[in-house]
Tab-separated table of C-alpha atoms in Angstrom:
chain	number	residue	atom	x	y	z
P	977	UNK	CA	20.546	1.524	-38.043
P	978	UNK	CA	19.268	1.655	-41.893
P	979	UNK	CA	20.731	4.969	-43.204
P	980	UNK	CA	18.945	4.288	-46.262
P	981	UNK	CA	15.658	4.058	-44.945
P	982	UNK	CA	16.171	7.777	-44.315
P	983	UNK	CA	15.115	7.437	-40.684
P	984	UNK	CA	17.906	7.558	-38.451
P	985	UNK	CA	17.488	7.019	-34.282
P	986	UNK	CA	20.409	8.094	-32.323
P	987	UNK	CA	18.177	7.112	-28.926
P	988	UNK	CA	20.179	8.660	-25.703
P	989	UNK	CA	23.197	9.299	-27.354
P	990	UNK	CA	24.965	12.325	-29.464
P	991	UNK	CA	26.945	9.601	-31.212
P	992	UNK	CA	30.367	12.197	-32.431
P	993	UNK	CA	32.218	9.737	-34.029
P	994	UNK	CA	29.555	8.341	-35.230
P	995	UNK	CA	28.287	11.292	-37.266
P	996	UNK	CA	31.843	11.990	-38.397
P	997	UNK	CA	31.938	8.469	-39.825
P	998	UNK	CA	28.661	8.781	-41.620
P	999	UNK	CA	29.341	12.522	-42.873
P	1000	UNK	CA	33.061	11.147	-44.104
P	1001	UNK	CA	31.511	7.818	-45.956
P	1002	UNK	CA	28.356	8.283	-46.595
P	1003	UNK	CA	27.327	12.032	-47.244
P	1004	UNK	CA	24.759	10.665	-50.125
P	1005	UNK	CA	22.657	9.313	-47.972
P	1006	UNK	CA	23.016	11.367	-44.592
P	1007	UNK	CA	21.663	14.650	-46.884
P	1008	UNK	CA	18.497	12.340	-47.947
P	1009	UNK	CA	17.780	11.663	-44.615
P	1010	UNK	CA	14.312	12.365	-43.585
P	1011	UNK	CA	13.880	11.953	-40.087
P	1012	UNK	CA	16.101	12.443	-37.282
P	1013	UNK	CA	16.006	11.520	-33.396
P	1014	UNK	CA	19.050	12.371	-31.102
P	1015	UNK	CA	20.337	13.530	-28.224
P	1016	UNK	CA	22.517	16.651	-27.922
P	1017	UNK	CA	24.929	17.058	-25.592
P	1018	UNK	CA	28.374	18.040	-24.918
P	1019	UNK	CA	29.836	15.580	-22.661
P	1020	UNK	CA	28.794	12.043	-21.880
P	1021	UNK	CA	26.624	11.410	-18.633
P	1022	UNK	CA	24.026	9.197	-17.127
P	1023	UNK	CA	21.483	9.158	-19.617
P	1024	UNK	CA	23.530	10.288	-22.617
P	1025	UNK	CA	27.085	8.188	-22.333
P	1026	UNK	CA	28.242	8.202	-25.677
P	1027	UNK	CA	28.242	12.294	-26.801
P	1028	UNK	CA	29.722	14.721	-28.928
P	1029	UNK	CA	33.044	14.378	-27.150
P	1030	UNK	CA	33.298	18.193	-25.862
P	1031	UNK	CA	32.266	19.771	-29.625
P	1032	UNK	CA	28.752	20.093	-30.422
P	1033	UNK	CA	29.382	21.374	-33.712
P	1034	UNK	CA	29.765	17.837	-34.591
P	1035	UNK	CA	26.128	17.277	-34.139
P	1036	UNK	CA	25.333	20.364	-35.757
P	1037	UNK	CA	27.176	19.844	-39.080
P	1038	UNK	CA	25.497	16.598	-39.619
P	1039	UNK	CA	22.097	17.853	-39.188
P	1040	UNK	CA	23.038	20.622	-41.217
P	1041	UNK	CA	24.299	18.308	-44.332
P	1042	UNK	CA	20.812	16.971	-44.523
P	1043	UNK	CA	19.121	18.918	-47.169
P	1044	UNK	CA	14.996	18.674	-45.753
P	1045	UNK	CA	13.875	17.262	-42.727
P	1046	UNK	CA	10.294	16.069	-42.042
P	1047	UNK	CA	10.966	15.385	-38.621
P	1048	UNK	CA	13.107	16.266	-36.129
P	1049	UNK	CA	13.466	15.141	-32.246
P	1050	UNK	CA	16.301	16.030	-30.235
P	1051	UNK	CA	16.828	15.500	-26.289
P	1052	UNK	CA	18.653	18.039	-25.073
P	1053	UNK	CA	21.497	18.080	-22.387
P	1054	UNK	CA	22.415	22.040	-22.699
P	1055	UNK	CA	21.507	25.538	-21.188
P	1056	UNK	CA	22.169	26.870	-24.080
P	1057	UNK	CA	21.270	25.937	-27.703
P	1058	UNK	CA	22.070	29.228	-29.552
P	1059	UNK	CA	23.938	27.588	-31.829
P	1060	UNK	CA	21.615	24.813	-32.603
P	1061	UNK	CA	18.781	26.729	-33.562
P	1062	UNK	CA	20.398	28.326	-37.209
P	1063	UNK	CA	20.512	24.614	-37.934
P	1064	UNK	CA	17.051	23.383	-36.801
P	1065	UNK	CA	15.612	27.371	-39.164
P	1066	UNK	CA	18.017	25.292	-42.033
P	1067	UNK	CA	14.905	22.828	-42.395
P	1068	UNK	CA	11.849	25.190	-41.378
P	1069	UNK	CA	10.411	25.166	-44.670
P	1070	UNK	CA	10.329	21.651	-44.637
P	1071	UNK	CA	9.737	20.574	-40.899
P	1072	UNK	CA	6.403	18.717	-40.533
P	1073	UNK	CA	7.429	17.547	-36.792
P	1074	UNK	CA	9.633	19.343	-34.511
P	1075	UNK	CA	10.439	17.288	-30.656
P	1076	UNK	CA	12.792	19.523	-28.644
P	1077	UNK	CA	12.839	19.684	-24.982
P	1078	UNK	CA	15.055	19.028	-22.592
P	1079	UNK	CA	16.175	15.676	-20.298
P	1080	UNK	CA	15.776	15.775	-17.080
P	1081	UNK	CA	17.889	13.903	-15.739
P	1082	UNK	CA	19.971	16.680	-14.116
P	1083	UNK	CA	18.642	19.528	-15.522
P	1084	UNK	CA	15.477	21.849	-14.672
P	1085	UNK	CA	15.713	24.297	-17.783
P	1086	UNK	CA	12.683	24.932	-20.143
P	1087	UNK	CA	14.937	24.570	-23.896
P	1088	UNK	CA	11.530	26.749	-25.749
P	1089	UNK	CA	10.836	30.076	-24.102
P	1090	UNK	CA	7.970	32.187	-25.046
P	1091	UNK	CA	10.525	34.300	-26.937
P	1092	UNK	CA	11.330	31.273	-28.742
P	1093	UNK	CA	8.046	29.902	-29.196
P	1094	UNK	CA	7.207	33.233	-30.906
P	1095	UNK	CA	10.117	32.599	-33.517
P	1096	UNK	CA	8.861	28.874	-33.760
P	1097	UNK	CA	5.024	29.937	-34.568
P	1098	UNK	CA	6.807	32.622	-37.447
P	1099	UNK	CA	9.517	30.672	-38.716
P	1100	UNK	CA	7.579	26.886	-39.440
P	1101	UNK	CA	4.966	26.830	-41.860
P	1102	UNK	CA	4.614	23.326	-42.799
P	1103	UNK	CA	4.982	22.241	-38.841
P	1104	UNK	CA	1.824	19.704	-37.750
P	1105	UNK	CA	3.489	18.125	-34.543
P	1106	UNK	CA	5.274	19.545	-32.047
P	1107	UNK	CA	6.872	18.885	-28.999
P	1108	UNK	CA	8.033	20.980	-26.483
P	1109	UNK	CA	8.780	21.970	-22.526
P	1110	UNK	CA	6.590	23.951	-20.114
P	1111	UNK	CA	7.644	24.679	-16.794
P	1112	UNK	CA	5.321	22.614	-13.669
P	1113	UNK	CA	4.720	26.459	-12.612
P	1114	UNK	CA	3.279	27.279	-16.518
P	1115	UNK	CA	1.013	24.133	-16.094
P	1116	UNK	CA	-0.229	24.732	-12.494
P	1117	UNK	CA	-1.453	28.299	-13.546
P	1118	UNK	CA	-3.086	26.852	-16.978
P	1119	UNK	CA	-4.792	24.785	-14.496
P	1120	UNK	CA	-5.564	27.136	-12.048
P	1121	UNK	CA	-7.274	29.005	-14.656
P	1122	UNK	CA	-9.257	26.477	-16.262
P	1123	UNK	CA	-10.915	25.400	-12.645
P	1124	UNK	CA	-11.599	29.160	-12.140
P	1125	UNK	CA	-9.030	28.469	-8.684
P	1126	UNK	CA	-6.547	31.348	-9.970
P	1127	UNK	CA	-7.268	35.548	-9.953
P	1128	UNK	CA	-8.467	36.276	-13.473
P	1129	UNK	CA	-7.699	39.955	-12.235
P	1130	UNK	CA	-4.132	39.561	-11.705
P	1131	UNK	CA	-1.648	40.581	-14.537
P	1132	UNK	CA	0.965	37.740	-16.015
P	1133	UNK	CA	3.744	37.333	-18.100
P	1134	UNK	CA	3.387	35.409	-21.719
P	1135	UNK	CA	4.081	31.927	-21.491
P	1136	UNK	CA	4.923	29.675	-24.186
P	1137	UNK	CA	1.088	28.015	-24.697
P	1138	UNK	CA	0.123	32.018	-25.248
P	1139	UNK	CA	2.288	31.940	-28.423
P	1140	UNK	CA	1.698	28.461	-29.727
P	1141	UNK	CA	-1.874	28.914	-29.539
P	1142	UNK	CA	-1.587	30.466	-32.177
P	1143	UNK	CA	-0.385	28.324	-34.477
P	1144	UNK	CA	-3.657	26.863	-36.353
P	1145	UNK	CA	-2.028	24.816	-38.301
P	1146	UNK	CA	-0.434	22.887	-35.652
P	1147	UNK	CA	-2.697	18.999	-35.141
P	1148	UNK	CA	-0.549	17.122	-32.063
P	1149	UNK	CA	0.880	19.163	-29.701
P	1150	UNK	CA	2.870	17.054	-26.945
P	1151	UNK	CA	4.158	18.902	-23.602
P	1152	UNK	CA	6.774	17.851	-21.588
P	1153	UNK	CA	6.635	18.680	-17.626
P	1154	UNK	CA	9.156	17.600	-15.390
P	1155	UNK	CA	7.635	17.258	-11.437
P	1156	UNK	CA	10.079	17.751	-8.565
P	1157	UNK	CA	9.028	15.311	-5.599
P	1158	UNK	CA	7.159	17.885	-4.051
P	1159	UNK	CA	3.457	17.565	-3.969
P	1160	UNK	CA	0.975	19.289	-6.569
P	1161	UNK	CA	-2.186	19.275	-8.219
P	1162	UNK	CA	-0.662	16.623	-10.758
P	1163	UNK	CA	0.858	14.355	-8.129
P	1164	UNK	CA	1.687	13.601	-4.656
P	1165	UNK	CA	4.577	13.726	-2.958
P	1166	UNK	CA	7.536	11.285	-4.065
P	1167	UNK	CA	8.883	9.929	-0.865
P	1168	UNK	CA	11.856	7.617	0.000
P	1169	UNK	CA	12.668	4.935	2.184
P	1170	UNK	CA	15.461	4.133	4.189
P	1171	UNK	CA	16.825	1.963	1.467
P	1172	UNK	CA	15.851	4.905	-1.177
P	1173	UNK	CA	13.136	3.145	-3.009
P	1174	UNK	CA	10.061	5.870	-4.763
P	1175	UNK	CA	6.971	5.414	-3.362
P	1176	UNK	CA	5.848	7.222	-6.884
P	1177	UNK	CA	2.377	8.042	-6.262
P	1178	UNK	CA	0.237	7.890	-9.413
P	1179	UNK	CA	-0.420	11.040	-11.310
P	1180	UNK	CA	-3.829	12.318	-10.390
P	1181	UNK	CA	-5.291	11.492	-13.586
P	1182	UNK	CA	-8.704	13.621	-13.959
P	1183	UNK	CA	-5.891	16.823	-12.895
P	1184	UNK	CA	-3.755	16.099	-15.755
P	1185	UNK	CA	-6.973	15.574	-18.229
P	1186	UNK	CA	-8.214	18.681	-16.837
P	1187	UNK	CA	-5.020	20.673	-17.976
P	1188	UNK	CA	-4.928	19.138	-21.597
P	1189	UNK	CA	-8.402	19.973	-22.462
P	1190	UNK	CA	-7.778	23.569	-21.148
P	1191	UNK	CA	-4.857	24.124	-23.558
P	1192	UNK	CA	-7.312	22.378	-26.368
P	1193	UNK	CA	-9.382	24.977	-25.252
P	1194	UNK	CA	-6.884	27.583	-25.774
P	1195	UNK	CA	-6.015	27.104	-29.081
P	1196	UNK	CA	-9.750	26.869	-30.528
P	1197	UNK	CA	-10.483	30.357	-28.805
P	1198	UNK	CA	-7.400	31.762	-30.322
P	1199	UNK	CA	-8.440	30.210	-33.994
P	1200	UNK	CA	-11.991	29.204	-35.119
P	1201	UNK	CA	-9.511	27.717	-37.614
P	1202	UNK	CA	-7.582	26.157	-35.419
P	1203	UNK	CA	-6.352	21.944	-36.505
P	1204	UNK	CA	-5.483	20.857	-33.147
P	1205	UNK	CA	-6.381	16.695	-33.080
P	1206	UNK	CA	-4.304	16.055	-29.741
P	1207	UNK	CA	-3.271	17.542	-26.795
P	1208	UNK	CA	-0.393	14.910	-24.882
P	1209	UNK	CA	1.392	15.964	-21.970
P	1210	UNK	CA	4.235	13.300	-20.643
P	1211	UNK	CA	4.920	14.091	-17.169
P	1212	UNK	CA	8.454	12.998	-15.656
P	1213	UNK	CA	10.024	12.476	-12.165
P	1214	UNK	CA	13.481	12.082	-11.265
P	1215	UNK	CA	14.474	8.332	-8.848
P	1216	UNK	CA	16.288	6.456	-8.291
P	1217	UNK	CA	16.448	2.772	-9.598
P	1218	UNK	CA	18.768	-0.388	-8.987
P	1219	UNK	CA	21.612	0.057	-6.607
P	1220	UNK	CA	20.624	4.015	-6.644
P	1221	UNK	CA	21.534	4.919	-10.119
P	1222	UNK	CA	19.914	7.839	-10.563
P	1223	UNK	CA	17.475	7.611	-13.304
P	1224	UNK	CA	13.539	8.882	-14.694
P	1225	UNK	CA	10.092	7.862	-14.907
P	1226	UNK	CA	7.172	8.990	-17.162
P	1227	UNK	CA	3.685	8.906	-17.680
P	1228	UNK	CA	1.497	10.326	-20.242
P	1229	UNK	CA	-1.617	11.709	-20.773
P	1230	UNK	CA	-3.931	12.415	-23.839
P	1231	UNK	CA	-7.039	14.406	-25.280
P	1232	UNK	CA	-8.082	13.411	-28.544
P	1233	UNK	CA	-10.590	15.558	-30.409
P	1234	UNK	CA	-13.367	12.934	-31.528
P	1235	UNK	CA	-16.106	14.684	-33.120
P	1236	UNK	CA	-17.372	17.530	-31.096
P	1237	UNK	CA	-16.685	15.675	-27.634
P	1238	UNK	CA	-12.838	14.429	-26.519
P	1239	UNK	CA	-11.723	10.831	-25.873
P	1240	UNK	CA	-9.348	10.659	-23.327
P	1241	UNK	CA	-6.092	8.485	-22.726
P	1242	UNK	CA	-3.717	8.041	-19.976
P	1243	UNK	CA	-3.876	5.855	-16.376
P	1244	UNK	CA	-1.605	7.821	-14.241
P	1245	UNK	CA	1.604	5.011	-13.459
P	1246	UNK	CA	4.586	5.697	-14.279
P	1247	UNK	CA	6.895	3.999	-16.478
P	1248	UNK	CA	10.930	4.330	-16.696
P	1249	UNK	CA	12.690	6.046	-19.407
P	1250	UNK	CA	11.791	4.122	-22.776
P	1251	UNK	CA	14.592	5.298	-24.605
P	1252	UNK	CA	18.032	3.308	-24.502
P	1253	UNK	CA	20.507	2.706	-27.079
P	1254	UNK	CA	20.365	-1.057	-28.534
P	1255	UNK	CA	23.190	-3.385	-28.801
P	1256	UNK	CA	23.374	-2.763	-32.912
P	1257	UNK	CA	23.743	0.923	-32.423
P	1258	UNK	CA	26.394	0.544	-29.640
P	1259	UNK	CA	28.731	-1.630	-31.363
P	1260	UNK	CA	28.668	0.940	-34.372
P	1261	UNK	CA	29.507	4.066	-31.910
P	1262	UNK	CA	32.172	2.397	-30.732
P	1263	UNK	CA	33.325	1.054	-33.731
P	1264	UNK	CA	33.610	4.503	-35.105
P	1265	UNK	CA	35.050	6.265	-32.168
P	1266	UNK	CA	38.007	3.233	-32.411
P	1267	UNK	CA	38.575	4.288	-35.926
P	1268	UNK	CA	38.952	7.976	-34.936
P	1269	UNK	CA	41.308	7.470	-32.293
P	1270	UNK	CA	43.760	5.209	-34.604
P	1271	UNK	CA	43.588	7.789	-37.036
P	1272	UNK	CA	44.265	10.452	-34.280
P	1273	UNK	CA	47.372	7.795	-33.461
């Protein structure tokens, strides 16, 4: 990890003693940082093992001693992030990318809600790419709609692509959609064997292309101004890998405006989790968290 490249990658952790460290030693630098990926979350678990040690104001203050973010991605373990968001509205003015949406390793919670969405599209001005959750059920009837399969008559609730549609200044927009191993119109059913190996059936690929050029559609019929480049949506499903540690794949899918027409990217297999904490970054958490506890001592 360069701090002074002023792009810091926490990767799946909420390093706590790490951040105290860097806040303690090296404040300079921490408040010139310029983009940040972490994870936040509470206690340590499969997927996030090193975390904020049962204080999340920890990860708070340190992304609240930096004075302007460009970016910003965070993973997030919690129900609720009430107190995270008076940080993130800390940077709005300067927040060019904003990734927050939550792992699914255990959970099934949706971390931007239309109410939130509509404080996201008020409250960001400079924001180009964004990242965000939308529930498989949100997805399903965006798709439903597009194929003309749903009843236009019937009255719904505002979902969360409702309010960022409107955000024409907005070029990538990158949804996250977590599949249970049911079947659906994105995927089959995830079976197991006897021995509890996936069968993972490939994401139906023309589905998920369908859905992304529908929410392109979207935003360029709520704003002839509208910037939107690309539409990505990463799909995950929760397995099981060696000895039945409980674990994620993904896949991704994207629609690319290319002139008046859209190129399209994605093959429908899945991949496992990218995102694991290197050997470097380990050896520093733990380094730090064995300096706290002999100054606790």
């Amino acid at each position: 990890m360069d701090l002074g490249s002023g792009i810091i990658k926490f990767y799946g952790s909420c390093p706590g003693g790490l951040m105290k460290k860097l806040l303690r030693e090296n404040l300079d630098q921490v408040r010139k940082i310029k983009s940040l990926q972490t994870t936040y979350a509470k206690d340590a678990l499969y997927g996030c093992l090193y975390a904020c040690g049962g204080d999340l104001g920890i990860a708070n203050n340190f992304i609240g001693a930096i004075d302007s973010l460009d970016e910003l991605s965070i993973n997030n373990y919690e129900k609720d992030v009430s107190i995270l968001w008076p940080v993130i509205y800390r940077h709005a003015e300067s927040l060019k990318s904003l990734k927050l949406h939550s792992t699914p390793e255990y959970y099934d919670f949706i971390t931007v809600t239309p109410a939130i969405a509509r404080r996201v599209v008020a409250g960001f001005p400079q924001l180009t790419h964004l990242t965000v959750d939308i529930s498989a059920r949100e997805a399903e009837r965006l798709f439903e709609e597009a194929t003309g399969s749903s009843d236009r008559g019937q009255l719904r609730e505002s979902t969360t692509i409702d309010e960022l549609v409107k955000m024409d200044h907005l070029k990538e927009i990158q949804l996250a959609i977590n599949l249970d191993d049911r079947s659906s119109v994105f995927a089959g059913e995830n079976k197991y064997d006897v021995m509890g190996s996936n069968s993972f059936p490939n994401v139906n690929v023309k589905n998920t292309l369908a859905l992304a050029r529908a929410i392109f559609n979207k935003f360029r019929q709520s704003s002839v101004q509208s910037s939107l480049e690309k539409v990505g949506i990463r799909f995950s499903r929760h397995c099981f890998s060696d000895r039945f540690q409980y674990d994620i794949v993904m896949t991704t899918v994207q629609v690319i405006r290319d002139g008046p027409d859209f190129k399209t990217e994605g093959d429908g297999e899945w991949d496992w989790n990218p995102e694991r904490v290197s050997m470097g970054l380990w050896d520093q958490i733990v380094q730090a968290d064995s300096e706290i506890t002999r100054r606790a001592d």
